[in-house]
XYZ file of C-alpha atoms in Angstrom:
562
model
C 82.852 138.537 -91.472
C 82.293 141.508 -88.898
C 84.138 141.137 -85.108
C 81.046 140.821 -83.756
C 80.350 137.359 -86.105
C 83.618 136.177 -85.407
C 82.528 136.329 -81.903
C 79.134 134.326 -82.124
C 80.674 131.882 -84.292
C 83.858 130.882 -81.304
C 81.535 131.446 -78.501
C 79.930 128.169 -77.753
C 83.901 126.408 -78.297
C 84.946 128.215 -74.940
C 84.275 127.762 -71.679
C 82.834 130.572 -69.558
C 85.872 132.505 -68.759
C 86.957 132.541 -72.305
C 83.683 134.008 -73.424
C 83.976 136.888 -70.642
C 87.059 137.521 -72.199
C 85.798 138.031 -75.806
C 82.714 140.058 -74.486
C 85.686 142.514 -72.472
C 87.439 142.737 -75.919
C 84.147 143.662 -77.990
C 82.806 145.829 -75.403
C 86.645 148.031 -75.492
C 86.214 147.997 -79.923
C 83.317 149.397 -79.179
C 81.593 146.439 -80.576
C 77.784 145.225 -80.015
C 78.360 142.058 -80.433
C 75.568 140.721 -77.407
C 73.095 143.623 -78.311
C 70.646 140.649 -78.144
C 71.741 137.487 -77.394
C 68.292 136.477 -77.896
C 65.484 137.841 -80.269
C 61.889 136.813 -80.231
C 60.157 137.335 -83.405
C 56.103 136.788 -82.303
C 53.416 135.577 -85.534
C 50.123 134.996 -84.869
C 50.290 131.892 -83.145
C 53.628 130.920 -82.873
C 57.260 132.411 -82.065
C 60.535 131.843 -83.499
C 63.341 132.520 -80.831
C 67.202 133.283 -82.000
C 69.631 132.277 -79.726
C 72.984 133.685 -79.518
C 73.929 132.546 -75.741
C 72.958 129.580 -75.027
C 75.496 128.876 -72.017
C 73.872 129.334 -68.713
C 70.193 130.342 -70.325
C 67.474 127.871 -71.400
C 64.486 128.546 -73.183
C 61.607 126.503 -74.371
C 58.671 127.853 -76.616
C 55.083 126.608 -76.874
C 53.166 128.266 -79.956
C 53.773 132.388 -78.885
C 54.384 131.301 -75.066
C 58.291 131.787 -74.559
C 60.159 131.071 -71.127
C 63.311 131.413 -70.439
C 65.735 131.230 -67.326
C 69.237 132.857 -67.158
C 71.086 131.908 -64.651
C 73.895 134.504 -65.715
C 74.476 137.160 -62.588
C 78.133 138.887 -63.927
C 76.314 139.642 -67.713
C 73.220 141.483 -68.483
C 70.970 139.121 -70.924
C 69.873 141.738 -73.561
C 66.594 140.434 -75.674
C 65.112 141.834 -78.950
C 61.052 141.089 -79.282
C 59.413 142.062 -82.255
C 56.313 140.862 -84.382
C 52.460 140.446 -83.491
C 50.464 137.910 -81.482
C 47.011 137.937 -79.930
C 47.766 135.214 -77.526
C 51.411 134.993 -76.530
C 53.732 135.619 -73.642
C 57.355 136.260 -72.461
C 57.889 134.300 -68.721
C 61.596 135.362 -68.095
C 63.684 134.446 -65.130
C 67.284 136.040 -64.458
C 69.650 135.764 -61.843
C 71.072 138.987 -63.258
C 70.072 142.394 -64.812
C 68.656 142.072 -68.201
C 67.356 144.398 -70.965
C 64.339 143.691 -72.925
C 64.439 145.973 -76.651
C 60.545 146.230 -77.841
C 60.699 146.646 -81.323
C 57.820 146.843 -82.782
C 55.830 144.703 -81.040
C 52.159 143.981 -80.327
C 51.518 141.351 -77.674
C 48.163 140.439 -76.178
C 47.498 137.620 -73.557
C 44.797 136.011 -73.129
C 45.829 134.929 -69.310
C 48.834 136.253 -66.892
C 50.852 139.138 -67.499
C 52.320 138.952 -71.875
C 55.407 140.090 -69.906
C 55.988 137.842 -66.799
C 59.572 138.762 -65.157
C 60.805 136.885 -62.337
C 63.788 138.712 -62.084
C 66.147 138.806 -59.394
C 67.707 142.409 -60.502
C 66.825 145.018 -62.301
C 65.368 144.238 -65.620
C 65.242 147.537 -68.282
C 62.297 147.528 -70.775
C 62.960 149.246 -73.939
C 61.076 150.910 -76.465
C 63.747 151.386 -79.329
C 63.426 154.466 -81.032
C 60.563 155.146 -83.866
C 59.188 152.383 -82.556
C 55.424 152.389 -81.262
C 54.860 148.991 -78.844
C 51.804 147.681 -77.323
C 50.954 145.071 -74.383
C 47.277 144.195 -73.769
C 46.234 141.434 -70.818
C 42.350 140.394 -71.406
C 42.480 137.972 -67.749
C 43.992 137.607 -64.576
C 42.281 134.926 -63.094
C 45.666 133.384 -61.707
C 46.426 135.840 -59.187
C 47.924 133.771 -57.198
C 50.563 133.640 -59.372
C 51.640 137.285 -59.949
C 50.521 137.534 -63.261
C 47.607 140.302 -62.985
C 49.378 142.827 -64.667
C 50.367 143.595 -68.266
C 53.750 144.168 -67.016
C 54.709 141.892 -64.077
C 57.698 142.487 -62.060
C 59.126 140.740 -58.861
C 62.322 142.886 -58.613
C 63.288 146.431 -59.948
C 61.827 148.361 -63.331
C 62.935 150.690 -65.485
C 60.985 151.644 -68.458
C 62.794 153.686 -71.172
C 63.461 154.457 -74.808
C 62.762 156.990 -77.245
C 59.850 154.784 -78.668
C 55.999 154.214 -77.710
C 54.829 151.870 -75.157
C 51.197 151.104 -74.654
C 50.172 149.542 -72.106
C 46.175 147.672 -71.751
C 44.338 145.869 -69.059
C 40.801 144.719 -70.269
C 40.740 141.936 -68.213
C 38.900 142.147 -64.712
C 41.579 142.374 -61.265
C 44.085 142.906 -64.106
C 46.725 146.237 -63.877
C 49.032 148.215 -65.865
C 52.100 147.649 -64.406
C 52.765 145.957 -61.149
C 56.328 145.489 -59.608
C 57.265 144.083 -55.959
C 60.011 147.058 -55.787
C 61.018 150.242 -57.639
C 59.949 151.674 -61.217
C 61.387 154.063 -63.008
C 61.017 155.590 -65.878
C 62.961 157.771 -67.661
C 62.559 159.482 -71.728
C 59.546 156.936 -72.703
C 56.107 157.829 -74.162
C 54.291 155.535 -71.932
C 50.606 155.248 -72.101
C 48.455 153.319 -69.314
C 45.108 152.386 -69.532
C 42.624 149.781 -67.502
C 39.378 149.087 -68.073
C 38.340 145.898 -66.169
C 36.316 145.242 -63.202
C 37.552 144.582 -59.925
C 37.842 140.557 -59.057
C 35.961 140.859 -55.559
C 35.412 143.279 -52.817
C 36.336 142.091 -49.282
C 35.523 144.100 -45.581
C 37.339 146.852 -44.351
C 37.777 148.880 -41.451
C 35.731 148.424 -38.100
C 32.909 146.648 -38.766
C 29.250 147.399 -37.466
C 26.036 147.856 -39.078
C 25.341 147.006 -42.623
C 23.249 149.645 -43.193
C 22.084 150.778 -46.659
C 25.100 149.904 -48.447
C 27.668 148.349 -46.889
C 29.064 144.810 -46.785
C 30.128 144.190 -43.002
C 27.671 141.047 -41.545
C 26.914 140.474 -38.363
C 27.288 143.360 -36.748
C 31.073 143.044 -36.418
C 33.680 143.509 -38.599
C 36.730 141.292 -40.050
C 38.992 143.079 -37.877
C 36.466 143.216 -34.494
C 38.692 144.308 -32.041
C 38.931 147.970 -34.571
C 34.866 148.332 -34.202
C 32.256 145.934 -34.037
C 29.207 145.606 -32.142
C 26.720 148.182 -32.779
C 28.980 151.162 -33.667
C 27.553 154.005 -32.167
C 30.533 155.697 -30.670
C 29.355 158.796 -30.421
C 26.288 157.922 -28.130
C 28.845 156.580 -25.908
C 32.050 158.414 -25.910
C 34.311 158.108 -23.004
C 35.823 154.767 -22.472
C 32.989 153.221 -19.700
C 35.204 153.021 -16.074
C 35.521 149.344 -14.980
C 33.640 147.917 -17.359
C 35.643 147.554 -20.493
C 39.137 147.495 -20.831
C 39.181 146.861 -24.957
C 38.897 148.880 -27.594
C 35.730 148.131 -28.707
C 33.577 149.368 -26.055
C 30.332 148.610 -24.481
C 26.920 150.560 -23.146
C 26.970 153.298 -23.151
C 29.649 153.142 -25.882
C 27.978 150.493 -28.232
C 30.893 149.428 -29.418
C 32.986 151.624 -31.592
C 37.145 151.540 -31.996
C 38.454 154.742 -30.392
C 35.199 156.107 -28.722
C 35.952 159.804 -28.093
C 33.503 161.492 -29.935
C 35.826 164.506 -30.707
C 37.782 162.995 -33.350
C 36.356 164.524 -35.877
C 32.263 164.670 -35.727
C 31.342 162.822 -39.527
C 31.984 164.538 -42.572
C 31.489 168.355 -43.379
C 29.113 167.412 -46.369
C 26.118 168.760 -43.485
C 27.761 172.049 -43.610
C 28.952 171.260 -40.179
C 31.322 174.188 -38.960
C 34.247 173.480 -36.530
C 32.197 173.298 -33.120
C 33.409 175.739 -30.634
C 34.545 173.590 -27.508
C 33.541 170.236 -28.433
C 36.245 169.070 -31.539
C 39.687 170.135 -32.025
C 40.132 169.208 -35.507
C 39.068 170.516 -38.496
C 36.582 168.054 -39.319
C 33.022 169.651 -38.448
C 29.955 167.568 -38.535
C 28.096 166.120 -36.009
C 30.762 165.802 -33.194
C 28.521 163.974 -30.957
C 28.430 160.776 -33.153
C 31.747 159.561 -33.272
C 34.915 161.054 -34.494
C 38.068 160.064 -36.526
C 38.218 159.647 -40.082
C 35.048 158.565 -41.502
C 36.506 156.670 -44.403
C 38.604 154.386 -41.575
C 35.242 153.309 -40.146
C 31.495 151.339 -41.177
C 28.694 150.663 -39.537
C 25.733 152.858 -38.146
C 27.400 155.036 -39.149
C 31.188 154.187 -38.832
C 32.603 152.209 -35.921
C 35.961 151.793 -35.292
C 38.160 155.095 -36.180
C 35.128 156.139 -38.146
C 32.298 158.445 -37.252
C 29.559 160.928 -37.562
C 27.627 160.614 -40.602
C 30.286 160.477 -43.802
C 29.424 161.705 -46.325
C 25.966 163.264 -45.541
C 23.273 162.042 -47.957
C 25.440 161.448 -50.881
C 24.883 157.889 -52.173
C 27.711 156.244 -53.225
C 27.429 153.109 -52.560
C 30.933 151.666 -54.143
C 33.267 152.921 -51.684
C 31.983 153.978 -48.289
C 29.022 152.427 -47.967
C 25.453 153.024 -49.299
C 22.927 155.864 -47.563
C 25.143 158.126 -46.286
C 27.993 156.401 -45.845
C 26.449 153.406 -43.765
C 28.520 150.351 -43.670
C 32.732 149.659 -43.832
C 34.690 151.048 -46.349
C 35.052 148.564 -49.324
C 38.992 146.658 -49.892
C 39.245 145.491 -53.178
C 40.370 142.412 -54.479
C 42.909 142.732 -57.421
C 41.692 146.696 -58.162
C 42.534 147.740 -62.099
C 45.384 150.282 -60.748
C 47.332 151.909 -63.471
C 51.094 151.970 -61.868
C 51.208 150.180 -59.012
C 54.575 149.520 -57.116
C 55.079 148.158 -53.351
C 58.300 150.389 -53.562
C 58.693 153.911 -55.016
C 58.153 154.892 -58.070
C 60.357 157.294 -60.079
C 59.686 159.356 -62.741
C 62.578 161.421 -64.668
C 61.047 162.441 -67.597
C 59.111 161.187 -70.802
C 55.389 161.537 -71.347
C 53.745 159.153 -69.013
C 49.584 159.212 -69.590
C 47.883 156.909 -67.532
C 43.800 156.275 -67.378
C 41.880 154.094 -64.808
C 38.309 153.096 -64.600
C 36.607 151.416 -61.554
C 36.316 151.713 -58.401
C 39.585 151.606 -56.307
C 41.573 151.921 -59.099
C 44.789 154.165 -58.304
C 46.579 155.855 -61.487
C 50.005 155.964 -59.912
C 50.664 154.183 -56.710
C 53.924 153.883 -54.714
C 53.165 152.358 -51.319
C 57.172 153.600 -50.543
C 56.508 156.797 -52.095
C 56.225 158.575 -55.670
C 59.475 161.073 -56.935
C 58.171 163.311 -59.974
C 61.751 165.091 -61.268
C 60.786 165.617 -65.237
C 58.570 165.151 -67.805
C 55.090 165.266 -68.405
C 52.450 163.342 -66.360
C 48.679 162.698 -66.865
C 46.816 161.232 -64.552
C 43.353 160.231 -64.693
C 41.832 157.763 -61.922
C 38.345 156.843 -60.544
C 40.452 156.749 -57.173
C 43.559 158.553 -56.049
C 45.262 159.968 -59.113
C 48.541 159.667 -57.274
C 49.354 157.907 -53.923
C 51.446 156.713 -51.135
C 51.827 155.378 -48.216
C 55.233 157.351 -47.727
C 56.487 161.183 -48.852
C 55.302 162.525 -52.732
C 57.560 165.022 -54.018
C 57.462 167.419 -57.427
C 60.377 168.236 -58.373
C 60.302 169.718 -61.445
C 57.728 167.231 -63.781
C 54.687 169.058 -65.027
C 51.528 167.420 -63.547
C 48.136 167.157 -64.477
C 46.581 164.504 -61.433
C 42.807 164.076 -61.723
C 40.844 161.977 -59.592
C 36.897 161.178 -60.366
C 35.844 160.148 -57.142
C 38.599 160.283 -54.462
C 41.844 162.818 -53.695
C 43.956 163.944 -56.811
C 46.790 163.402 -54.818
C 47.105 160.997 -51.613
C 49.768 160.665 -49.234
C 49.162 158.815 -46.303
C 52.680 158.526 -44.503
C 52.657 156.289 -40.955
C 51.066 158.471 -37.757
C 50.122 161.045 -40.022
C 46.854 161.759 -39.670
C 47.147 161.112 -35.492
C 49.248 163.921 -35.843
C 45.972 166.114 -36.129
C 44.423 164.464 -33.220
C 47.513 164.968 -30.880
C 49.792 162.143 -31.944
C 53.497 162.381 -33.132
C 55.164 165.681 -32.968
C 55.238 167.094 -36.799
C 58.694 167.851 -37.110
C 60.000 164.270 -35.852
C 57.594 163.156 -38.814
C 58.574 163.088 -43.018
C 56.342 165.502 -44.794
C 54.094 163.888 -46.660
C 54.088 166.052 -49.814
C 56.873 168.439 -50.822
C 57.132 170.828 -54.073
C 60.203 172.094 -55.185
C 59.347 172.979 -58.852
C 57.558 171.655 -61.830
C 54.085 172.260 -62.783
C 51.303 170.397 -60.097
C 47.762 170.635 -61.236
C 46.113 168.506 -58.721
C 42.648 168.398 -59.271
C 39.408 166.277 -57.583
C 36.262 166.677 -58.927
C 33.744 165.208 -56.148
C 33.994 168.326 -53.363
C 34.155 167.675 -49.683
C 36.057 166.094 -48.237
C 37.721 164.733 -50.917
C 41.136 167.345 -51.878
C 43.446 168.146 -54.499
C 46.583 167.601 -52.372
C 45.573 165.718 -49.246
C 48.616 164.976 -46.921
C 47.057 163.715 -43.676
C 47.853 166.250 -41.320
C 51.532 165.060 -41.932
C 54.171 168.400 -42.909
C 53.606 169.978 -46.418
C 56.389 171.040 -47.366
C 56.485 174.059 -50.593
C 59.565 175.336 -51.812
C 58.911 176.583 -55.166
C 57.048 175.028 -58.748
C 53.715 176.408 -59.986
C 50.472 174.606 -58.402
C 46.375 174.915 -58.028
C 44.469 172.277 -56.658
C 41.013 171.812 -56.647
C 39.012 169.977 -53.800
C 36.808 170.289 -51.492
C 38.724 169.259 -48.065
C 37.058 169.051 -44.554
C 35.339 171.883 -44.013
C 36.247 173.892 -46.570
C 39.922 173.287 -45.482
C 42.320 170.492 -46.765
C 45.620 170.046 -46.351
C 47.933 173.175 -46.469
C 51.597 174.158 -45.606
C 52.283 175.754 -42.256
C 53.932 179.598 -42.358
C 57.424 177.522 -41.607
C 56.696 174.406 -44.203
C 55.515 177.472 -47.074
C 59.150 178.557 -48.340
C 57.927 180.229 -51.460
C 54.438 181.860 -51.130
C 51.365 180.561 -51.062
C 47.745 180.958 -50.934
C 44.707 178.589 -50.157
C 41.858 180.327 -51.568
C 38.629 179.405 -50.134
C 35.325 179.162 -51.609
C 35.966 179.608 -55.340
C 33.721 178.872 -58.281
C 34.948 176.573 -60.422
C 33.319 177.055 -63.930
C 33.993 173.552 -66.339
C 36.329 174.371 -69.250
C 36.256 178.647 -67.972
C 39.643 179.914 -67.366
C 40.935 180.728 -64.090
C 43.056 183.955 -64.124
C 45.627 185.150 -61.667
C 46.806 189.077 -62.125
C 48.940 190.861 -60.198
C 48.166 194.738 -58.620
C 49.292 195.834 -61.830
C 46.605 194.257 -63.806
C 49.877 191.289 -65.182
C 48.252 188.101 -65.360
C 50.901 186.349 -63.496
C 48.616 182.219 -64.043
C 45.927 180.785 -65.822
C 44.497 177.057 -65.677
C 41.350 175.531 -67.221
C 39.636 172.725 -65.005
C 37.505 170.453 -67.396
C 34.879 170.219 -64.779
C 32.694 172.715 -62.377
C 32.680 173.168 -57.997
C 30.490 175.498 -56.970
C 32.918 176.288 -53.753
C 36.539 174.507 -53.955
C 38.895 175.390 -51.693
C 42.153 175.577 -53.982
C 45.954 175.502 -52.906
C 47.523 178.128 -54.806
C 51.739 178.705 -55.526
C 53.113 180.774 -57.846
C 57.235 181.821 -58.381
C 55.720 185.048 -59.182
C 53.806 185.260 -55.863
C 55.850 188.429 -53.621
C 55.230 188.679 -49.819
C 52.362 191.298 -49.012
C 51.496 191.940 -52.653
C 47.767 191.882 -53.438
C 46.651 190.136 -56.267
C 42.915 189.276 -58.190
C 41.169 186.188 -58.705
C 38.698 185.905 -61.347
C 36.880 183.203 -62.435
C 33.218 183.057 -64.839
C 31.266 184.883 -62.134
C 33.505 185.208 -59.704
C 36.214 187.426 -58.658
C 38.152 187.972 -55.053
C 40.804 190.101 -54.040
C 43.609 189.250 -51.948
C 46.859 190.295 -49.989
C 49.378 187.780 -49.351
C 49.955 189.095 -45.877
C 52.293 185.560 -44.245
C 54.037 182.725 -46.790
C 51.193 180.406 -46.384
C 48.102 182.630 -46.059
C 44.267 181.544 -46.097
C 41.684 183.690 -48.224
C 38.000 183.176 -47.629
C-alpha cells in the first residue's frame, strides 16, 4: 500500500483538521495523494463519478449530467474527466480554487454550457499532456441562466496544459468561452470555433428613420433622448436658440443627438476629402449632413452621434442598416463570440486559433482589455478579430487578427473617440493600443472605414515588435501613433495595392529585404500601418507589391507616405 492509499483509506475517520494535516504531510513527501479527489469517467449516456473527498463536497449524477458543490475554500478540489458523451455535462460549484484535468475527453451538450462553473475563485482547466480534448454546445436557449457558452465561467479562468482543447458552438446565441472576469491562458493548443446564428437582434444607437434596412420603428429610437425624431442633423446643425434645450433637437434640427454637423460629415466611402473649413476631423464625407461616428447613429441617415451617409452605397444590411447605411446600428442578442470575457483576457503563450461566423461575432473580446505576451494567435472573425473596451497591448505573441467585415483590431477605451472631436486631453487618457514586440498582423478585409488597428483617436502607443495592418480607415487614414507615441519607427503607407495571396516585400536602400507578409485577400488602396526593428530614422526604403511599387524616406518616427 502506497502513502498516498494509506491516506484515502484514514481520511473519512478524521475530522477536518486531521485531514489538513495528512494533506500538509503528503504535499512535503512530495506525494499526490489529492491529484483528483474526484474523477468523472463520461459513456455514452451515463457517468460514473469516483470520489475520494467526500467531506465538504456533494455530488449527484443524472445519466452524463454531473453537479457538484464544494464548499472547501482553504483546498483546491482537483477533478479528472475522461471518456465520451454526446449529451452530458459538468455543473460545478466551489467556494474555492479548483482544477479540472481533461483527459481525454469528448463532451457535447445538447443544452447549457457541457462545462457550467459557478465558481467563486479561480478554477484552472487542464488539458493533460498527449491528450487531445473536445467540448461542443449544440443550444443555448437558457440564457438566462449563464449557460450559452461551451465553457461557462462566473469567476476567474485559466486554460492550460500541454494537451489539445477544442472548443465548438453549433448552437445559435451559443459562444466559445464566456467568463464574468479574467482568462488566461498559458502553454495550451486551444482551438475556438462558432458557427451558430445569433438568438435576436435588438435597436441600437439613436433611433430615426427605418429606412432601407434598419430596424428602429417609429421614428425614434430605444434610447430617444440619443436621436429620434426625424434624424436629419445635418439640415439643422446648431442647437435652435430658445427653442430646445434637449439633445434631440427640433426644426430646423429634425431631431438628431449632437447636431453639429462637423463631427465628422458620413463616411469616406463617397471619396469625400477632409473639407477645408467646414470639419476638423478626419472623417470626410458630406459634412453638411450630420457628423460623429456613423456607426453610433440610424436613421435617415444616422441620428443621434451618427451622420452623413455611412457607408455610401454599400449594402450591408446586417450591421448598419440596409441602403447605405439607413437605419440604427444592429445589438445582438447572445452573438456567437469566440472568447468573450467582461474582464481582461490574458494570453502567455500556447497556440490559441479561434474562428467565428455571423454577424457580431467577436474572436477575442475583453471588455477590460486584451494582454498578448507569447505564443501564437489566430484570429478569424466576421466582426472585430480582437477587442476592447479598455487598452490592447502586444507584447511579444505573434498575431495573425483577421476580421471579415469589421476592424481587425478594436479598442474602444472611455472618451476616446471625443478625444478627436475636442474632448479629453490625450495624455490624461490610457492609450488604447500599445506594441512592444511580437509579431501583429492585423488585417481587415472590407476597406473604408473599417482598419487594421483602429484605436479611436485614443494614444497609440509603438515601442518596438514587427507589424502591417491592412484597412481602409477614414479617409484613407486610420488610426496611427503620434511622432511622441512612435518610439521605434514607423510608417503608414497610404494607398497600397493589396494583391490576394502576392507577397508584400520590404527592402532596404541596399536592395536587403528587411519584411515580407502574404494577405490571403486583395484592396485595391489600403492604407497599412507599417513597424519594423529594422526600420532606421531617415533611411529610404522600397515597397513592392504585384503591380505596385513606392519609394519612401522615413524622414520623423511616425511618418505618413502617400
Amino acid at each position: 500500500m502506497t502513502f498516498c492509499d494509506f491516506v484515502r483509506l484514514i481520511s473519512n475517520n478524521f475530522n477536518n483538521n486531521m485531514k489538513k494535516m495528512l494533506l500538509l504531510l503528503s504535499l512535503m513527501m512530495g506525494s499526490m495523494c489529492y491529484a483528483e479527489d474526484i474523477t468523472i469517467h463520461y459513456k455514452g449516456a451515463t457517468a460514473k463519478v469516483e470520489q475520494t473527498l467526500k467531506d465538504s463536497v456533494s455530488v449527484s449524477v443524472d445519466g452524463a449530467q454531473v453537479n457538484i458543490e464544494s464548499q472547501y475554500k482553504d483546498h483546491k478540489l482537483t477533478l479528472r474527466l475522461t471518456g465520451k458523451s454526446n449529451d452530458g455535462q459538468l455543473n460545478l460549484k466551489t467556494a474555492g480554487k479548483a482544477k479540472i484535468k481533461l483527459d481525454g475527453l469528448t463532451l457535447t451538450s445538447q443544452e447549457g454550457a457541457p462545462i457550467n462553473l459557478k465558481n467563486k475563485k479561480k478554477v484552472e482547466i487542464v488539458a493533460t499532456k498527449g491528450t487531445e480534448n473536445t467540448l461542443t454546445i449544440t443550444a443555448c436557449n437558457d440564457t438566462a441562466n449563464h449557460k450559452a457558452a461551451t465553457i461557462w465561467a462566473k469567476d476567474k479562468l485559466l486554460l492550460s496544459g500541454t494537451g489539445t482543447l477544442n472548443v465548438i458552438a453549433t448552437g445559435d446565441g451559443c459562444r466559445g468561452i464566456k467568463t464574468k472576469k479574467d482568462i488566461t491562458i498559458e502553454e495550451l493548443t486551444l482551438n475556438v470555433t462558432t458557427t451558430g446564428d445569433n438568438l435576436g437582434e435588438k435597436p441600437f444607437g439613436m433611433g430615426g428613420f427605418p429606412g432601407f434596412g434598419g430596424d428602429m420603428p417609429d421614428f425614434g429610437g430605444e434610447r430617444p433622448d440619443f436621436g429620434g425624431g426625424f434624424p436629419m442633423p445635418g439640415f439643422g446643425g446648431m442647437r435652435p436658440e430658445g427653442n430646445d434645450t434637449t439633445r434631440r433637437g427640433r426644426f430646423p434640427g429634425f431631431g438628431g443627438g449632437m447636431p453639429f454637423p462637423g463631427f465628422g460629415g458620413g463616411r469616406p466611402d463617397f471619396e469625400g476629402m477632409r473639407p477645408e473649413g467646414n470639419d476638423s476631423t478626419r472623417r470626410g464625407g458630406f459634412p453638411g449632413f450630420g457628423g460623429g461616428r456613423p456607426d453610433f447613429g440610424g436613421g435617415f441617415p444616422m441620428g443621434g452621434f451618427g451622420g452623413g451617409f455611412p457607408g455610401g452605397f454599400e449594402n450591408d444590411s446586417t450591421e448598419e442598416g440596409g441602403f447605405g447605411g439607413f437605419g440604427g446600428k444592429h445589438k445582438y442578442v447572445a452573438s456567437t463570440k469566440g472568447i468573450a470575457s467582461k474582464g481582461k483576457i490574458i494570453i502567455n503563450s500556447g497556440n490559441v486559433t479561434v474562428r467565428t461566423s455571423t454577424p457580431g461575432a467577436e474572436g477575442i473580446e475583453g471588455k477590460d482589455g486584451v494582454v498578448l505576451n507569447g505564443g501564437n494567435i489566430d484570429v478569424l472573425a466576421t466582426d472585430d478579430a480582437i477587442n476592447a473596451n479598455n487598452t490592447i497591448e502586444f507584447n511579444g505573441a505573434h498575431v495573425v487578427a483577421r476580421s471579415k467585415g469589421n476592424d481587425a483590431v478594436d479598442s474602444n477605451p472611455k472618451g476616446g473617440f471625443f478625444m478627436g472631436l475636442g474632448g479629453n486631453n490625450q495624455q490624461e487618457q490610457d492609450p488604447a493600443i500599445v506594441i512592444r514586440g511580437g509579431t501583429v498582423y492585423a488585417w481587415s478585409q472590407v476597406g473604408s472605414p473599417e482598419e487594421g488597428l483602429d484605436g479611436d483617436f485614443a494614444p497609440f502607443v509603438i515601442e518596438g515588435g514587427t507589424i502591417f495592418s491592412v484597412g481602409g480607415g477614414m479617409g484613407e487614414m486610420p488610426s496611427v501613433p503620434t511622432n511622441e507615441t512612435a518610439r521605434q519607427t514607423t510608417a503608414l503607407l497610404i494607398g497600397i495595392n493589396i494583391a490576394k495571396d502576392e507577397p508584400v516585400n520590404i527592402y532596404d536602400e541596399n536592395g536587403k529585404l528587411i519584411l515580407t507578409v502574404t494577405i490571403p485577400f486583395s484592396m485595391r488602396r489600403s492604407a497599412s500601418l507599417v513597424g519594423s526593428p529594422d526600420f532606421k530614422l531617415g533611411n529610404t526604403y522600397t515597397v513592392k507589391t504585384k503591380g505596385y511599387e513606392k519609394t519612401f524616406t522615413l524622414n520623423d518616427p511616425f511618418t505618413a507616405v502617400r
